């Protein structure tokens, strides 16, 4: 029998997902729970497992395709179906048998090539590659399973994909050049005349090229009919990859010169920019996946919760000294100790005194739900946008444990391997824009939470201590609150408690 497999809801309330890559091919034997595909949800890239033991019969979704949840993406042939296929195969005609034999020979040849290249597919294992490498492989029409990875454990990088694509271009060009010559053996021993006139000119009506060369031309935005060539095949102009690259470089150089001339003219007030020249300076990318989800979440938060931001600063000179003393001990235990674990503990101290900041507004029930547990989200900047991993039960963990868990979660978020549940269940969030040098901001609340604390950069500033102006380490704070639930006075009081614990780190021991 044939088992259809629908795209499952791999995330809570997911409506659709993008098929990032297939980990199997038609005809592959699979076992139950074996990963068969990677799909991108609105938060991360996750693996989809096979529901049965059997053989891949048909793949119904392309890599890069957005598929609604519930659509059939793959079918499997179970053992019963395979047996029936074998029995029916005995009644096929001689012609069908011959075609099957030819197909089998082709498949064996492909497998031998994979084995010689050391490809992961020939070994029957899954391919380890970053999402960016998989996207690049799709763009260059490269089979990721055939790429030999140079990273740890054979992990495939972007550079590996590009190198494999370049070798494919060369091989296909050689094959395309050899096949026509081979076909003429015994038929016509005369050499092909040198191209003249219409055949060799640019702006031709027809040009022959290998498939890889055509893909290269598309990537370089080059019209093959415009590429100069002195070579022909079957009376038609034939273009090689190196000619496409040379033509593309010439075009880019000309465009760069045009741009410089336009800019020089604009400075002199003599030349205006044409729409075509504007297009050359702009790029577009899809507003989908994680980036769109982040944008929608920000929009919901900003237009649902009335934001008010309370700004303050705190003298953290003692905290800087304390962290410096503990840093070596942490490194001896294999941990990198940042300031964030101290801030997490100080925030919990403030939430205990002012629990309304650890709450959520249930608009349907008209109730304010106060949380008596402390799951703190720590915003992390990633290539896909701002993601917020959640550190659970902060009040029950020490500084080193918090540091270890936070570092692991942030690393997983940045390489897109983080589990969806690791970004859910937060009660309060922290964002550290000071890591790139900022001091004050107006953070957007991680809805449906009701508050978020922004940290600025720690800088040395002059402060008056015991009547004298001295240099002190100062940290700026920006607390955004949902003014429907939290009053300004409560926000200020909470901030004062956080400040007190950051000013005197020994209070965190209590």
XYZ file of C-alpha atoms in Angstrom:
510
model
C 0.000 0.000 0.000
C 0.975 3.637 -0.459
C 1.152 5.870 2.600
C 0.618 9.595 2.057
C 2.342 11.920 4.501
C 0.963 15.417 5.128
C 3.037 18.331 6.373
C 2.408 18.287 10.147
C 1.962 21.281 12.409
C 5.553 21.280 13.665
C 4.869 24.485 15.590
C 1.915 25.605 17.673
C -0.729 27.027 15.329
C 1.561 26.876 12.274
C -0.259 27.555 8.984
C 2.553 26.902 6.502
C 6.268 26.127 6.342
C 9.057 26.253 3.777
C 10.679 22.997 2.659
C 14.364 23.819 3.172
C 15.790 20.512 1.963
C 14.970 16.870 1.330
C 17.147 14.382 3.179
C 15.935 11.474 1.019
C 15.314 10.787 -2.675
C 12.755 8.731 -4.585
C 13.580 5.048 -4.166
C 15.398 5.456 -0.836
C 14.529 2.984 1.917
C 13.521 4.714 5.149
C 12.751 3.622 8.677
C 10.153 4.997 11.044
C 11.235 8.268 12.703
C 14.115 8.732 10.229
C 14.382 12.441 9.238
C 13.237 12.847 5.628
C 13.077 16.633 5.279
C 14.027 19.911 6.910
C 11.363 22.619 7.050
C 11.568 26.213 8.233
C 8.856 27.334 10.607
C 8.339 30.880 11.805
C 11.021 30.327 14.441
C 13.565 27.699 13.392
C 14.548 24.913 11.013
C 13.217 21.530 12.180
C 13.414 17.971 10.885
C 10.328 16.057 9.757
C 10.483 12.288 10.479
C 9.089 9.414 8.419
C 5.908 7.889 9.925
C 6.563 4.384 8.505
C 9.118 1.833 7.368
C 9.186 1.671 3.598
C 10.497 3.245 0.410
C 10.143 6.810 -0.835
C 7.666 6.604 -3.719
C 7.125 10.245 -4.643
C 8.230 13.681 -3.423
C 5.458 16.228 -3.966
C 7.033 19.498 -2.758
C 10.046 21.328 -4.133
C 12.875 22.634 -1.966
C 12.181 26.301 -1.235
C 8.417 25.861 -1.668
C 5.989 27.244 0.947
C 3.599 24.394 1.810
C 0.358 24.754 3.820
C 0.027 22.465 6.833
C -1.998 19.390 5.850
C -0.776 19.201 2.245
C 0.724 15.880 1.157
C 4.472 16.400 0.687
C 5.729 12.828 0.242
C 4.419 9.289 -0.262
C 5.899 6.003 0.922
C 5.537 2.494 -0.457
C 5.203 -0.050 2.323
C 6.417 -3.648 2.042
C 3.027 -4.807 0.719
C 3.170 -2.298 -2.116
C 6.749 -3.261 -2.984
C 5.768 -6.952 -3.209
C 2.863 -6.157 -5.506
C 5.148 -4.071 -7.696
C 7.580 -6.969 -8.037
C 4.783 -9.357 -9.092
C 3.380 -6.939 -11.654
C 6.880 -6.348 -12.958
C 7.017 -9.967 -14.236
C 4.305 -9.208 -16.817
C 5.960 -6.166 -18.354
C 6.962 -6.137 -22.037
C 10.509 -6.615 -23.264
C 10.631 -2.934 -24.135
C 9.763 -1.934 -20.552
C 12.385 -4.331 -19.225
C 14.970 -2.748 -21.498
C 14.026 0.723 -20.288
C 14.246 -0.446 -16.686
C 17.679 -1.908 -17.367
C 18.880 1.366 -18.863
C 17.499 3.251 -15.853
C 19.198 0.833 -13.481
C 22.522 1.304 -15.243
C 22.143 5.086 -14.932
C 21.372 4.809 -11.238
C 24.362 2.548 -10.638
C 26.550 5.026 -12.488
C 25.266 7.840 -10.308
C 25.926 5.838 -7.162
C 29.464 5.047 -8.306
C 30.130 8.727 -8.912
C 28.857 9.588 -5.451
C 31.006 6.878 -3.892
C 34.118 8.088 -5.726
C 33.432 11.662 -4.600
C 32.993 10.547 -1.012
C 29.446 11.907 -1.010
C 27.289 11.434 2.042
C 24.403 10.109 -0.058
C 26.451 7.116 -1.198
C 27.083 6.176 2.391
C 23.413 6.274 3.267
C 23.847 8.926 5.968
C 22.243 12.351 6.315
C 23.981 15.511 5.216
C 25.183 17.928 7.863
C 25.013 21.462 6.486
C 24.030 24.917 7.666
C 20.731 26.394 6.388
C 22.699 28.998 4.411
C 24.658 26.222 2.646
C 21.432 24.425 1.785
C 19.891 27.626 0.380
C 23.020 28.258 -1.689
C 22.896 24.675 -2.991
C 19.308 25.230 -4.139
C 20.256 28.491 -5.840
C 23.180 26.865 -7.682
C 21.175 23.701 -8.458
C 23.659 21.552 -6.523
C 22.733 18.226 -4.905
C 23.764 18.870 -1.288
C 24.167 15.119 -0.721
C 26.938 14.990 -3.338
C 28.986 17.775 -1.747
C 31.968 16.706 0.332
C 32.017 18.733 3.531
C 35.268 20.194 4.848
C 33.933 21.191 8.266
C 33.892 19.269 11.563
C 32.227 15.886 11.134
C 31.958 16.474 7.379
C 29.675 19.521 7.786
C 29.071 21.235 4.447
C 29.855 24.946 4.259
C 28.968 27.633 1.699
C 32.504 27.359 0.283
C 32.103 23.600 -0.227
C 28.898 24.174 -2.215
C 30.521 26.820 -4.417
C 33.543 24.583 -5.065
C 31.276 21.685 -6.023
C 29.222 23.906 -8.325
C 32.387 25.123 -10.054
C 33.592 21.555 -10.643
C 30.157 20.613 -12.040
C 30.319 23.498 -14.514
C 33.678 22.319 -15.822
C 32.565 18.689 -16.139
C 29.347 19.549 -17.971
C 31.174 21.837 -20.355
C 33.651 19.061 -21.200
C 30.840 16.501 -21.654
C 28.888 18.844 -23.915
C 31.983 19.430 -26.029
C 32.787 15.709 -26.310
C 29.282 14.396 -27.153
C 28.809 16.199 -30.503
C 32.320 15.257 -31.596
C 31.695 11.602 -30.709
C 28.440 11.568 -32.630
C 30.213 12.627 -35.826
C 32.820 9.836 -35.716
C 32.458 7.696 -38.841
C 30.023 10.117 -40.407
C 32.120 13.080 -41.385
C 35.893 13.261 -40.959
C 36.127 16.815 -42.201
C 36.951 19.508 -39.661
C 34.265 22.010 -38.823
C 34.901 25.305 -40.618
C 35.745 28.349 -38.542
C 32.704 30.425 -37.637
C 31.968 33.441 -39.736
C 29.368 36.146 -40.060
C 26.062 35.582 -38.297
C 27.195 32.499 -36.337
C 29.949 34.201 -34.328
C 28.341 37.592 -33.887
C 26.856 38.872 -30.606
C 23.089 39.400 -30.506
C 22.419 36.011 -32.114
C 19.028 34.336 -32.402
C 20.260 30.997 -31.032
C 23.222 29.881 -28.910
C 24.229 26.420 -27.698
C 25.571 25.937 -24.156
C 25.742 23.340 -21.397
C 22.955 23.482 -18.759
C 25.435 24.630 -16.129
C 26.544 27.443 -18.417
C 22.929 28.553 -18.875
C 22.430 28.562 -15.097
C 25.599 30.641 -14.732
C 24.302 33.089 -17.317
C 21.018 33.446 -15.420
C 22.873 34.051 -12.139
C 25.075 36.678 -13.793
C 22.065 38.256 -15.615
C 23.783 37.640 -18.949
C 22.014 37.007 -22.284
C 23.841 34.053 -23.880
C 23.085 35.397 -27.354
C 25.178 38.477 -26.539
C 28.277 36.578 -25.372
C 31.029 36.677 -28.049
C 32.385 33.245 -29.064
C 34.537 31.747 -31.838
C 33.331 28.179 -31.267
C 30.402 26.352 -32.913
C 28.519 23.084 -32.511
C 26.304 21.716 -35.293
C 26.547 25.026 -37.104
C 25.437 27.082 -34.097
C 27.479 29.314 -31.792
C 28.670 27.498 -28.622
C 29.433 29.382 -25.383
C 31.603 28.149 -22.499
C 31.360 29.147 -18.767
C 34.598 31.137 -18.822
C 33.239 33.253 -21.681
C 30.096 34.015 -19.671
C 32.177 35.041 -16.640
C 34.432 37.267 -18.764
C 31.408 38.909 -20.413
C 29.729 39.447 -17.006
C 32.881 41.054 -15.585
C 33.074 43.355 -18.602
C 29.442 44.360 -18.077
C 30.004 45.035 -14.370
C 33.053 47.141 -15.128
C 31.051 49.151 -17.634
C 28.177 49.592 -15.168
C 30.606 50.719 -12.479
C 32.056 53.286 -14.846
C 28.551 54.482 -15.710
C 27.677 54.791 -12.035
C 30.806 56.830 -11.324
C 29.989 59.090 -14.226
C 26.396 59.529 -13.023
C 27.527 60.303 -9.487
C 30.091 62.780 -10.770
C 27.400 64.426 -12.869
C 24.990 64.586 -9.937
C 27.636 66.280 -7.801
C 27.985 68.862 -10.552
C 24.196 69.139 -10.829
C 24.274 68.095 -14.470
C 22.949 64.488 -14.586
C 19.855 62.844 -13.103
C 19.588 59.154 -12.209
C 17.499 56.960 -14.505
C 15.172 54.227 -13.146
C 17.471 51.570 -14.632
C 20.448 52.970 -12.731
C 18.446 53.017 -9.492
C 17.554 49.334 -9.977
C 21.227 48.438 -10.282
C 21.829 49.847 -6.807
C 18.921 48.054 -5.143
C 18.340 44.454 -4.126
C 15.185 42.698 -2.967
C 14.702 39.706 -0.705
C 11.487 37.939 0.338
C 9.784 39.181 3.485
C 8.957 35.687 4.695
C 9.763 33.098 7.351
C 11.349 34.228 10.590
C 11.804 37.854 9.508
C 8.095 38.227 8.705
C 7.104 36.534 11.977
C 9.301 38.927 13.949
C 7.774 41.889 12.142
C 4.222 40.710 12.768
C 4.987 40.116 16.453
C 6.485 43.596 16.795
C 3.481 45.142 15.068
C 1.030 43.273 17.299
C 2.882 44.350 20.421
C 3.288 47.992 19.446
C -0.325 48.486 18.345
C -1.876 46.440 21.165
C 0.035 47.461 24.291
C 0.474 51.196 24.949
C 4.219 51.474 25.519
C 5.839 53.744 28.086
C 9.628 53.657 28.552
C 11.341 54.542 31.840
C 15.039 55.487 31.528
C 17.603 55.374 34.331
C 21.262 54.665 35.014
C 23.143 52.743 37.673
C 26.691 52.841 39.042
C 27.991 49.296 38.494
C 31.606 49.827 39.531
C 31.366 47.127 42.228
C 29.700 44.765 39.744
C 32.565 45.265 37.276
C 35.064 44.468 40.048
C 33.088 41.415 41.196
C 32.777 39.992 37.713
C 36.516 40.540 37.111
C 37.304 38.497 40.255
C 34.938 35.665 39.313
C 35.827 35.593 35.604
C 39.042 33.566 36.060
C 37.291 31.044 38.301
C 34.512 30.668 35.730
C 37.036 30.111 32.928
C 38.781 27.468 35.036
C 35.415 25.659 35.122
C 34.994 26.016 31.378
C 32.469 28.870 31.456
C 32.481 32.371 30.030
C 30.939 34.700 32.626
C 29.306 37.832 31.230
C 27.293 40.499 33.051
C 23.977 38.994 31.929
C 23.674 36.344 34.701
C 24.038 39.125 37.302
C 21.329 41.132 35.529
C 19.050 38.068 35.398
C 19.357 37.643 39.160
C 18.782 41.362 39.797
C 15.664 41.290 37.589
C 14.239 38.345 39.543
C 14.790 40.325 42.758
C 12.793 43.204 41.262
C 10.020 40.920 39.986
C 9.599 39.371 43.419
C 8.997 42.791 44.944
C 6.855 44.071 42.070
C 5.183 40.963 40.564
C 2.891 43.010 38.302
C 5.862 43.299 35.906
C 5.875 39.486 35.705
C 2.331 39.346 34.379
C 0.189 38.973 31.281
C -3.131 40.595 30.352
C -5.777 38.029 29.390
C -7.937 40.286 27.256
C -10.623 37.689 26.571
C -11.193 36.984 30.267
C -10.482 40.584 31.357
C -7.923 39.324 33.883
C -4.340 40.201 34.787
C -2.452 36.911 35.147
C 0.528 37.230 37.499
C 3.245 34.587 37.097
C 4.957 33.230 40.198
C 7.792 31.641 38.234
C 10.619 33.433 36.486
C 11.345 32.432 32.885
C 13.424 35.255 31.435
C 13.863 35.768 27.694
C 17.236 37.045 26.496
C 17.053 38.688 23.056
C 19.745 37.543 20.623
C 20.647 39.130 17.304
C 20.793 36.528 14.505
C 21.106 36.574 10.718
C 17.349 35.984 10.539
C 16.496 38.808 12.962
C 15.991 39.220 16.697
C 15.120 35.959 18.474
C 14.360 35.524 22.178
C 15.505 32.249 23.800
C 14.010 31.717 27.262
C 16.038 30.740 30.341
C 13.669 28.839 32.622
C 13.536 29.024 36.434
C 16.176 31.746 36.770
C 15.492 32.037 40.493
C 16.555 28.414 41.073
C 19.954 28.527 39.338
C 23.423 29.845 40.120
C 25.429 32.304 38.039
C 27.525 29.670 36.233
C 24.515 27.496 35.405
C 22.664 30.524 34.062
C 25.712 31.487 32.012
C 26.021 27.990 30.516
C 22.324 27.664 29.621
C 22.096 31.174 28.201
C 25.192 30.735 26.015
C 23.904 27.410 24.650
C 20.464 28.861 23.853
C 21.872 31.949 22.148
C 24.262 29.815 20.064
C 21.373 27.553 19.005
C 19.278 30.591 18.049
C 22.063 32.008 15.902
C 22.604 28.798 13.933
C 18.819 28.264 13.630
C 18.884 24.906 15.447
C 16.943 26.100 18.506
C 13.771 24.206 19.403
C 10.505 26.133 19.276
C 9.732 25.321 22.918
C 12.998 27.012 23.969
C 11.503 30.337 22.850
C 8.142 29.940 24.575
C 6.859 30.388 28.103
C 8.727 33.594 28.926
C 7.415 35.895 31.644
C 9.801 38.876 31.202
C 12.469 39.782 28.620
C 15.858 41.510 28.504
C 17.519 43.007 25.429
C 21.164 44.099 25.409
C 21.526 46.784 22.749
C 24.597 48.048 24.620
C 26.541 45.160 23.097
C 26.866 47.272 19.933
C 27.501 50.526 21.775
C 24.073 52.069 22.401
C 23.026 53.717 25.666
C 19.255 54.333 25.594
C 16.427 52.872 23.520
C 12.676 52.221 23.587
C 12.448 48.396 23.499
C 9.241 46.833 22.150
C 7.586 44.476 24.631
C 7.730 40.776 23.805
C 3.933 40.463 23.677
C 1.966 39.085 25.538
C 4.450 39.892 28.320
C 3.976 43.302 29.935
C 7.556 44.557 30.347
C 11.030 44.400 28.807
C 14.329 45.761 30.148
C 16.914 47.206 27.761
C 20.581 47.367 28.756
C 22.927 50.032 27.425
C 26.713 49.901 27.254
C 28.751 50.071 30.460
C 30.888 53.203 30.171
C 33.190 55.168 32.434
C 31.590 58.485 33.389
C 32.384 61.196 35.962
C 30.294 60.889 39.126
C 30.301 62.663 42.496
C 31.287 60.275 45.331
C 31.787 61.646 48.861
C 31.997 65.171 47.500
C 34.609 64.348 44.847
C 34.270 63.848 41.098
C 35.639 60.398 40.240
C 35.392 58.030 37.247
C 32.747 55.305 37.709
C 31.368 52.490 35.558
C 27.802 53.375 34.601
C 25.110 51.152 33.025
C 22.028 52.702 31.395
C 18.599 51.063 31.687
C 15.520 51.417 29.488
C 12.369 49.724 30.836
C 9.345 49.552 28.522
C 5.986 48.670 30.114
C 2.418 47.941 29.021
C 0.686 50.957 30.543
C -2.669 49.128 30.603
C -1.290 46.905 33.372
C 1.703 48.684 34.925
C 1.830 52.217 36.313
C 4.830 54.477 35.943
C 5.444 54.461 39.712
C 5.664 50.655 39.729
C 8.085 50.751 36.816
C 10.336 53.225 38.627
C 10.213 51.220 41.873
C 11.079 48.002 40.038
C 14.009 49.731 38.338
C 15.266 51.009 41.702
C 15.307 47.453 43.091
C 17.244 46.201 40.056
C 19.679 49.097 40.463
C 20.186 48.336 44.147
C 21.208 44.743 43.385
C 23.505 45.761 40.534
C 25.150 48.462 42.666
C 25.738 45.959 45.477
C 26.280 42.511 43.899
C 26.639 40.865 47.317
C 22.850 41.319 47.720
C 22.455 38.679 44.979
C 23.809 36.132 47.467
C 20.659 36.640 49.557
